[in-house]
Short mmCIF file of C-alpha atoms and ligand atoms in Angstrom, two decimals:
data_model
loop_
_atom_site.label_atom_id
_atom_site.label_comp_id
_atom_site.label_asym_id
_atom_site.label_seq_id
_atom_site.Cartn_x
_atom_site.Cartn_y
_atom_site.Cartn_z
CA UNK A 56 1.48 17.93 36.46
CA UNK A 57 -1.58 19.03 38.90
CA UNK A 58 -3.54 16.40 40.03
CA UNK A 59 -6.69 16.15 37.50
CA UNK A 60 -4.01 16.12 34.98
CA UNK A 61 -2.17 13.43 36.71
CA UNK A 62 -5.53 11.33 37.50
CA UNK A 63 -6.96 11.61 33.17
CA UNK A 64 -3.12 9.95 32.31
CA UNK A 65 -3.72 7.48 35.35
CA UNK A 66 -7.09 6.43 34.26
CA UNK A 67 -6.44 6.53 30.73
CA UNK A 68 -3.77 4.23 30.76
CA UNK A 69 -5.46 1.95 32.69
CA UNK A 70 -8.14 1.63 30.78
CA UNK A 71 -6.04 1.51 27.63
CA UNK A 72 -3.49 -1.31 29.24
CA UNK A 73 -7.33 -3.03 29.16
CA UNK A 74 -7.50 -3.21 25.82
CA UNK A 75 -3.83 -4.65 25.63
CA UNK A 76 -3.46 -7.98 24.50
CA UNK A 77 -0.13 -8.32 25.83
CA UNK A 78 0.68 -7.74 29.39
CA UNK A 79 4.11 -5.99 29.60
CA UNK A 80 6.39 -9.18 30.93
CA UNK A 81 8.46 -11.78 29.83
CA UNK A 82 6.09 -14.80 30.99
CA UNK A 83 3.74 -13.02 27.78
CA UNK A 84 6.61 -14.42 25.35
CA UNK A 85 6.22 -12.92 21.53
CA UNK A 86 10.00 -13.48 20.40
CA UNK A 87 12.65 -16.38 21.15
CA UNK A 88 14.72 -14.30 23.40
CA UNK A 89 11.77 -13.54 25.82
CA UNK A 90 10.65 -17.44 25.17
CA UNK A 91 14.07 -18.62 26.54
CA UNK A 92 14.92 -16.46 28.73
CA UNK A 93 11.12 -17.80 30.43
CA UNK A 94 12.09 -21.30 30.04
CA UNK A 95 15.29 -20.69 32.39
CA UNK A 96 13.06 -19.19 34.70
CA UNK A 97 10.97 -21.59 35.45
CA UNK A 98 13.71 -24.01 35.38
CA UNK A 99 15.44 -21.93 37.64
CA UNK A 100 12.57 -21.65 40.03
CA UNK A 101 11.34 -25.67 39.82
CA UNK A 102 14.91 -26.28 40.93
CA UNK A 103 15.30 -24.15 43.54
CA UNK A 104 11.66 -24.31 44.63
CA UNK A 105 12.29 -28.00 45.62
CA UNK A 106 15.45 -27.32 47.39
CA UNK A 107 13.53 -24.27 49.42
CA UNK A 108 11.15 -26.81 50.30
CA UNK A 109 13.11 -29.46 51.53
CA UNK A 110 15.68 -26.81 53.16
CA UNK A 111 12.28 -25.59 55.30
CA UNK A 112 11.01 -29.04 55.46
CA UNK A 113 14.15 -30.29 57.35
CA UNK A 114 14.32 -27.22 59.76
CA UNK A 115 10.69 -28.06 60.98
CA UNK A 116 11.25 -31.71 61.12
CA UNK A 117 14.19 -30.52 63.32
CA UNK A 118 12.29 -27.94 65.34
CA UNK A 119 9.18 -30.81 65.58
CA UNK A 120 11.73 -33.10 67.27
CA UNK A 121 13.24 -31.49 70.02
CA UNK A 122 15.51 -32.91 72.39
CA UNK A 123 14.38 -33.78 76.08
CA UNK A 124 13.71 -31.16 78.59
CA UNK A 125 16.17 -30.07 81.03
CA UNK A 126 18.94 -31.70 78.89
CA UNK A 127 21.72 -29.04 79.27
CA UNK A 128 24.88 -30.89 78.27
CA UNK A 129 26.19 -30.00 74.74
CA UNK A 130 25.97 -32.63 72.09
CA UNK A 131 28.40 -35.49 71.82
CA UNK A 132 27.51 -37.59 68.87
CA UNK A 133 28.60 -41.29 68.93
CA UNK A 134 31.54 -42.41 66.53
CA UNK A 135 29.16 -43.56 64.47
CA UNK A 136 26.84 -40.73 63.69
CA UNK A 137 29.74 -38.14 63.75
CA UNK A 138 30.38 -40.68 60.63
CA UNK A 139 26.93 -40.81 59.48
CA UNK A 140 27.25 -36.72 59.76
CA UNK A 141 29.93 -36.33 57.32
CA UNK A 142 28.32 -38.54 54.82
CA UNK A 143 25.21 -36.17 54.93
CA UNK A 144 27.60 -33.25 54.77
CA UNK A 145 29.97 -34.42 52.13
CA UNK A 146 26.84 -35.56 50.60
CA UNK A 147 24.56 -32.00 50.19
CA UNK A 148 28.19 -29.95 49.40
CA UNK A 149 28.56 -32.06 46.04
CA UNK A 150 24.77 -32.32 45.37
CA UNK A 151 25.21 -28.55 46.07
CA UNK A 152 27.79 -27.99 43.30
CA UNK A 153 26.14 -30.48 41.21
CA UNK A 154 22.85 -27.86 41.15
CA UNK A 155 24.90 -24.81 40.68
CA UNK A 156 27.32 -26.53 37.43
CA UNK A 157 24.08 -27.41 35.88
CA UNK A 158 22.17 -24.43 35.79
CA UNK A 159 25.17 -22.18 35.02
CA UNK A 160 25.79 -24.71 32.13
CA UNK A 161 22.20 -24.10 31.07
CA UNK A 162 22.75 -20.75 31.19
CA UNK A 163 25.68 -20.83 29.28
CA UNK A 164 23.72 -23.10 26.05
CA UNK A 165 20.91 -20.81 26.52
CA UNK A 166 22.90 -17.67 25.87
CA UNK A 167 25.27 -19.77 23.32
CA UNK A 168 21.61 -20.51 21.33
CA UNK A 169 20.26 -17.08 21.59
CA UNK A 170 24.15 -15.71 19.83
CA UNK A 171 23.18 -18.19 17.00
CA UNK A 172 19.93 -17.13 16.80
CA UNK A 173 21.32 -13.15 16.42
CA UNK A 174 23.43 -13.96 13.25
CA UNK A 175 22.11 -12.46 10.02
CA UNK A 176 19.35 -9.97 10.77
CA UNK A 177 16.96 -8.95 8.08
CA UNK A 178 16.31 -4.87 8.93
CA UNK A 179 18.83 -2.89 10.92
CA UNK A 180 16.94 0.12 13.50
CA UNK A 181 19.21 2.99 15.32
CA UNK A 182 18.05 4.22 18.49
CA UNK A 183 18.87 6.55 20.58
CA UNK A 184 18.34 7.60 24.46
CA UNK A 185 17.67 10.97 24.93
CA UNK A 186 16.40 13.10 28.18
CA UNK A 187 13.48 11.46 27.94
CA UNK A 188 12.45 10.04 24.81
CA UNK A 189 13.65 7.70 21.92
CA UNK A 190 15.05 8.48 18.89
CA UNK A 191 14.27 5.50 16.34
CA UNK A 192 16.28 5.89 12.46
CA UNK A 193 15.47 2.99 9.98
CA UNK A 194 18.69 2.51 8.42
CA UNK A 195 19.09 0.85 4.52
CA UNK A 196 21.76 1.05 2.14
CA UNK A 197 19.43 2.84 -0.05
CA UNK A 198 19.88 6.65 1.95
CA UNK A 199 16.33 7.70 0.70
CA UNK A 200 14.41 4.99 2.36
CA UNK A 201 15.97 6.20 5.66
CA UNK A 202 13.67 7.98 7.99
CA UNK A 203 13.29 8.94 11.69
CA UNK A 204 10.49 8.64 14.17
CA UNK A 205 10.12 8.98 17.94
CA UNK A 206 9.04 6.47 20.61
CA UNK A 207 6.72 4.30 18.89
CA UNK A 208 8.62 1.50 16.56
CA UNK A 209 6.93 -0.50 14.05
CA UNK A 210 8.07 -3.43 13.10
CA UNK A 211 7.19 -7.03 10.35
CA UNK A 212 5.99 -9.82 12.74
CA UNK A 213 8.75 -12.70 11.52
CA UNK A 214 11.77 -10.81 10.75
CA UNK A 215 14.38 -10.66 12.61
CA UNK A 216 15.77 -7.24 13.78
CA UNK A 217 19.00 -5.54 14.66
CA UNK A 218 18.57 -3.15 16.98
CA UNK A 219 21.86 -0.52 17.14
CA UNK A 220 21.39 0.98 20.56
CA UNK A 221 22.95 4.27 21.57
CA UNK A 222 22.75 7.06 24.36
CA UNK A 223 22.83 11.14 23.80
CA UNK A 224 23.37 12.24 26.69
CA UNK A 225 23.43 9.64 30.09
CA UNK A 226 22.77 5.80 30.67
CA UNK A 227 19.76 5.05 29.66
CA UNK A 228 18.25 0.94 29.14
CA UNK A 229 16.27 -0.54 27.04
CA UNK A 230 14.15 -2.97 27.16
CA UNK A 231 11.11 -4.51 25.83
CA UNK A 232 9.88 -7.31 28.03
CA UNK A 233 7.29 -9.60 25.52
CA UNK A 234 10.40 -9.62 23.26
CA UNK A 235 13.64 -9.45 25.33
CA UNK A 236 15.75 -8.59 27.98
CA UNK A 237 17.39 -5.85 28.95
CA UNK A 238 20.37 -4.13 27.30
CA UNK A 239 22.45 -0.85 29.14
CA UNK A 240 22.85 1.86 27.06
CA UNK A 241 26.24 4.09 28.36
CA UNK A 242 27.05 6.87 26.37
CA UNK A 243 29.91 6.92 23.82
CA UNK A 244 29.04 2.78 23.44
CA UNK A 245 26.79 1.38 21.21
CA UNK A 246 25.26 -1.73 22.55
CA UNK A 247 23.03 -3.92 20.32
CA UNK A 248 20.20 -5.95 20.61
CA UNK A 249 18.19 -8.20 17.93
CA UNK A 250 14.38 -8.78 18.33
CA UNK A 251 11.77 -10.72 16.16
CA UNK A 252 8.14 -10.72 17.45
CA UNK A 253 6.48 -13.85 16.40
CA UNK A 254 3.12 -12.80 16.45
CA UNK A 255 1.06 -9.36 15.90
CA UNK A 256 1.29 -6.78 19.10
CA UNK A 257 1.60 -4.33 20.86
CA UNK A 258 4.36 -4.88 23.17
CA UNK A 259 5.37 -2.00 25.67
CA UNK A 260 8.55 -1.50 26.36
CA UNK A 261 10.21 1.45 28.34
CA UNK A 262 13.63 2.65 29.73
CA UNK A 263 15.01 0.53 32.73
CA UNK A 264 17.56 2.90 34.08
CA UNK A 265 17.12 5.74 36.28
CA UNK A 266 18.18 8.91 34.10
CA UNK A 267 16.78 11.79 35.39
CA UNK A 268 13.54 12.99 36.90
CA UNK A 269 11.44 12.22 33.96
CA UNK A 270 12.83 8.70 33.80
CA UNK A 271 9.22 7.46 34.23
CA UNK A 272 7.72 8.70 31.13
CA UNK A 273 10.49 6.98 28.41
CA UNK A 274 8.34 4.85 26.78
CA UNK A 275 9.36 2.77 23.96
CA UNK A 276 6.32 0.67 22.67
CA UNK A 277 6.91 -1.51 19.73
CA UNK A 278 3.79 -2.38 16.84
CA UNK A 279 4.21 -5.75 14.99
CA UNK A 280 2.69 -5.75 12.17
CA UNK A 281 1.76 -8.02 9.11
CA UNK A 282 4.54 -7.34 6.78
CA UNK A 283 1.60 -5.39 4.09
CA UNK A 284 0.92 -3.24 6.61
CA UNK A 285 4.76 -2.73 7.82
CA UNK A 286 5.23 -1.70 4.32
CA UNK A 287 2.71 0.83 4.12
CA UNK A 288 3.53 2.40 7.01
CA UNK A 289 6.83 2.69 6.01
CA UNK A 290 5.97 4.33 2.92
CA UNK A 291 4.56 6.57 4.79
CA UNK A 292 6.91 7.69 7.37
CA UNK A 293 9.28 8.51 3.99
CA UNK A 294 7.04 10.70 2.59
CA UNK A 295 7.42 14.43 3.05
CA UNK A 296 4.81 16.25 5.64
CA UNK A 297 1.37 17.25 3.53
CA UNK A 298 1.13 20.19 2.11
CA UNK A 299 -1.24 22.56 4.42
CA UNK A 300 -4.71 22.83 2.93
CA UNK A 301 -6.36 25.61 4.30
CA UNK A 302 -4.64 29.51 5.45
CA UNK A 303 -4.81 28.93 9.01
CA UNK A 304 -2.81 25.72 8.61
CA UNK A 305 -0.63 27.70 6.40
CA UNK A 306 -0.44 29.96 9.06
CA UNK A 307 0.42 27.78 11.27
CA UNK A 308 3.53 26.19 9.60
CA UNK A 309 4.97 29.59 9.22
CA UNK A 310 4.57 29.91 13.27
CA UNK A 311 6.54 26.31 13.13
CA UNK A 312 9.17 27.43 10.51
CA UNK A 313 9.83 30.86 11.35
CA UNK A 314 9.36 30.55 15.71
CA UNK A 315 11.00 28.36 18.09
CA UNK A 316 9.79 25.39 16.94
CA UNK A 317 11.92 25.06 14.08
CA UNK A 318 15.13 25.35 16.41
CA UNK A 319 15.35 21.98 17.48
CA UNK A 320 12.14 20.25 15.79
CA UNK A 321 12.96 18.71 12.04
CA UNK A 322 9.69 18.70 9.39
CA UNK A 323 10.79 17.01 6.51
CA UNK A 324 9.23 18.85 3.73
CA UNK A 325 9.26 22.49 4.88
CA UNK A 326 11.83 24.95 5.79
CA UNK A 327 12.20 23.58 9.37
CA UNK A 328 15.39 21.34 8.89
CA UNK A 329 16.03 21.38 12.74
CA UNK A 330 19.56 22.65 13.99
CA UNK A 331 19.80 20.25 17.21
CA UNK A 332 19.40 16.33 17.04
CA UNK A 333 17.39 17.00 20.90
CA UNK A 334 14.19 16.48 19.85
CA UNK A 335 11.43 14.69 17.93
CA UNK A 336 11.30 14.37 13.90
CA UNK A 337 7.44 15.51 13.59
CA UNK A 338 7.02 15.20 9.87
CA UNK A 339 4.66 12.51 10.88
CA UNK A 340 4.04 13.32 14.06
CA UNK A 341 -0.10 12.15 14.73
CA UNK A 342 0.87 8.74 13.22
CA UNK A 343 1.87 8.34 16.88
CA UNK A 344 -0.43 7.11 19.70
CA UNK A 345 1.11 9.30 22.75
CA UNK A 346 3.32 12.69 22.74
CA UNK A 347 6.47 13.49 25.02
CA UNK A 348 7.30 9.23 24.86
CA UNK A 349 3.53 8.10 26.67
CA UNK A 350 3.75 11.11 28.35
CA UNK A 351 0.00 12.13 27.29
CA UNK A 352 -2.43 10.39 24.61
CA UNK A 353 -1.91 12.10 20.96
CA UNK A 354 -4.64 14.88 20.86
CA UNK A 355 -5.03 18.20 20.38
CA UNK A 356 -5.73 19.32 23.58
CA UNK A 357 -2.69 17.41 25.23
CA UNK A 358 -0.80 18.98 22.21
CA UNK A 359 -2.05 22.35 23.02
CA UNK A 360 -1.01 21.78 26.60
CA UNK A 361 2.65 20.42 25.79
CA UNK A 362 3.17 23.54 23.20
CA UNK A 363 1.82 26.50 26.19
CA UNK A 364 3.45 24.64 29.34
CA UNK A 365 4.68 21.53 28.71
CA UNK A 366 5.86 21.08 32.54
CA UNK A 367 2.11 20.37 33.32
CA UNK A 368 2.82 17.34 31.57
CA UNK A 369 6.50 16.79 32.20
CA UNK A 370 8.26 18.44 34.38
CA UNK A 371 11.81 19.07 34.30
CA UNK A 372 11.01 18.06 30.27
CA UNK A 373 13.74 19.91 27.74
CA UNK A 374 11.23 21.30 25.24
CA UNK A 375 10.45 25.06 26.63
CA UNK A 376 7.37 26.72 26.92
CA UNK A 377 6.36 28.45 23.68
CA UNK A 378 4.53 31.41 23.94
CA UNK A 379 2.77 32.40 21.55
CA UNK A 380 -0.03 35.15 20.65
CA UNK A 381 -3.99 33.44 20.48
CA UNK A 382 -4.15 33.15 16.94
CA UNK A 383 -0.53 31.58 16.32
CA UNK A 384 -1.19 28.90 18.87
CA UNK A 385 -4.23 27.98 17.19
CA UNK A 386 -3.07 28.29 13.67
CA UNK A 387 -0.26 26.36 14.96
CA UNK A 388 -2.21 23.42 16.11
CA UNK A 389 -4.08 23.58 12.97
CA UNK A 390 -1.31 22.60 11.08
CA UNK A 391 0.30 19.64 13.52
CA UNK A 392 -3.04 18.07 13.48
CA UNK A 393 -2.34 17.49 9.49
CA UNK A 394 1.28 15.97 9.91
CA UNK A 395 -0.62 11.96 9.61
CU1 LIG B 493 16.15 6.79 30.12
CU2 LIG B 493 15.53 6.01 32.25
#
């Protein structure tokens, strides 16, 4: 990406992380794993905050009182504070292991709770790593409200959700820091994961392991939502793309059917049924805030740019650059702007 480029994505998400409610950490608790897992921290740290206190406060106390000067001969406590020694001694090992058998018990109830808590989820989510984006399938028993979207996951604020976690290609991690922890994703493995945000958000998450140069831009942000408006955007998301209105977008979803796009991309509703899993569903695809997984905000001119040379925007990215002749690329673009 050159540098203006670079600077506009800079900027802009630092103006939008203004307008977030939500910082992106744990301490921001919207779910009971994030909620516990911040309790035990600050257990942790009141613990061992004292004990690193009184740890410095006894080396200064030691360095205050110093013995006399030009005392050279080496210490030979008296019987009775060689006794008084190993009292202190015997004393700090036990209080020692003490400490440590009470916050690894803590620990242990915490996690114990937080299995309990993961019993009988409500909705059940599939997602998948990919070089460098997220694959998100709402599964059901019914197979026709099953649907797939990319990077951005909406979910009912109150219900609890099971999160199937899976990897195409390398070890990726996700994790989602107002809701939970994080949870390794190796290839060939599913892991799982099950998150309930307790209040309305936006809560950022992204991938924690380094997999490949575009590691950086894997963003996974979730939307909780009011159930009602869950719904309705679920509704949605099943519904075939929109018919194009006008020629040019006509136009333009011929480019998309009958040129590269349709290789690897999947419209539901047209003739491009997408022969590789590798990238994006787009049936719906400016329901979405960013393109390329926060890569670049949602508009046409980033869209433009990611269609023409999407290494401006992501290097090393798998989608190709697509040439195409003036009036294709702007039919083209015609025609994604109407996938809502
Ligand atoms: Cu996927 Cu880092």
């Amino acid at each position: 990406m050159k540098f203006p480029a670079r600077l506009t994505v800079l900027m802009s998400s630092v103006l939008l992380s203004g307008c977030l409610r939500d910082p992106s950490v744990l301490f921001a608790s919207a779910g009971p794993h994030a909620k516990e897992t911040a309790t035990l921290f600050w257990f942790f740290l009141a613990i061992t905050g004292v004990i690193f206190v009184l740890v410095l406060g006894v080396l200064f106390v030691s360095l205050w009182r110093r013995r006399e000067e030009g005392l050279v001969e080496p210490f030979h406590p008296l019987p009775q504070t060689e006794k008084n020694l190993k009292t202190i001694v015997g004393s700090a090992v036990g209080i020692t292991i003490v400490i440590l058998t009470a916050l690894l018990g803590l620990s242990y109830a915490v996690d114990q709770k937080l299995i309990g808590f993961d019993r009988d989820p409500q909705m059940e989510i599939e997602i998948t790593g990919h070089q460098w984006w997220w694959e998100i399938r709402y599964l059901s028993d019914t197979p026709s409200d099953i649907f797939t979207t990319a990077n951005e996951q909406h979910i009912p604020v109150g219900t609890k959700v099971h999160l199937v976690l899976k990897s195409a290609d390398v070890i990726h991690s996700v994790w989602i820091p107002n809701l939970s922890g994080k949870r390794d994703i190796i290839p060939g493995h599913d892991e799982d994961m099950v998150i309930r945000a307790d209040r309305k958000g936006v809560f950022h998450g992204r991938c924690a392991e380094f997999c490949g140069v575009q590691h950086a831009f894997m963003e996974l942000t979730v939307y909780a939502d009011s159930k009602s408006s869950f719904d309705a955007w679920a509704k949605a998301q099943r519904l075939p793309a929109p018919e194009p209105l006008t020629a040019e977008e006509t136009r333009g979803r011929d480019v998309f059917t009958k040129d590269a796009c349709a290789l690897c991309h999947v419209i539901r509703g047209t003739d491009a049924t997408g022969y590789s899993s590798n990238a994006p569903d787009l049936t719906h695809l400016k329901s979405r805030k960013t393109i390329a997984a926060g890569a670049a905000p949602n508009t046409k001119t980033y869209l433009g740019k990611w269609i023409i040379d999407p290494y401006s925007l992501k290097p090393g990215a798998h989608m190709p650059p697509i040439p195409l002749a003036a009036e294709d690329y702007r039919a083209l673009r015609a025609y994604l702007e109407t996938l809502k």
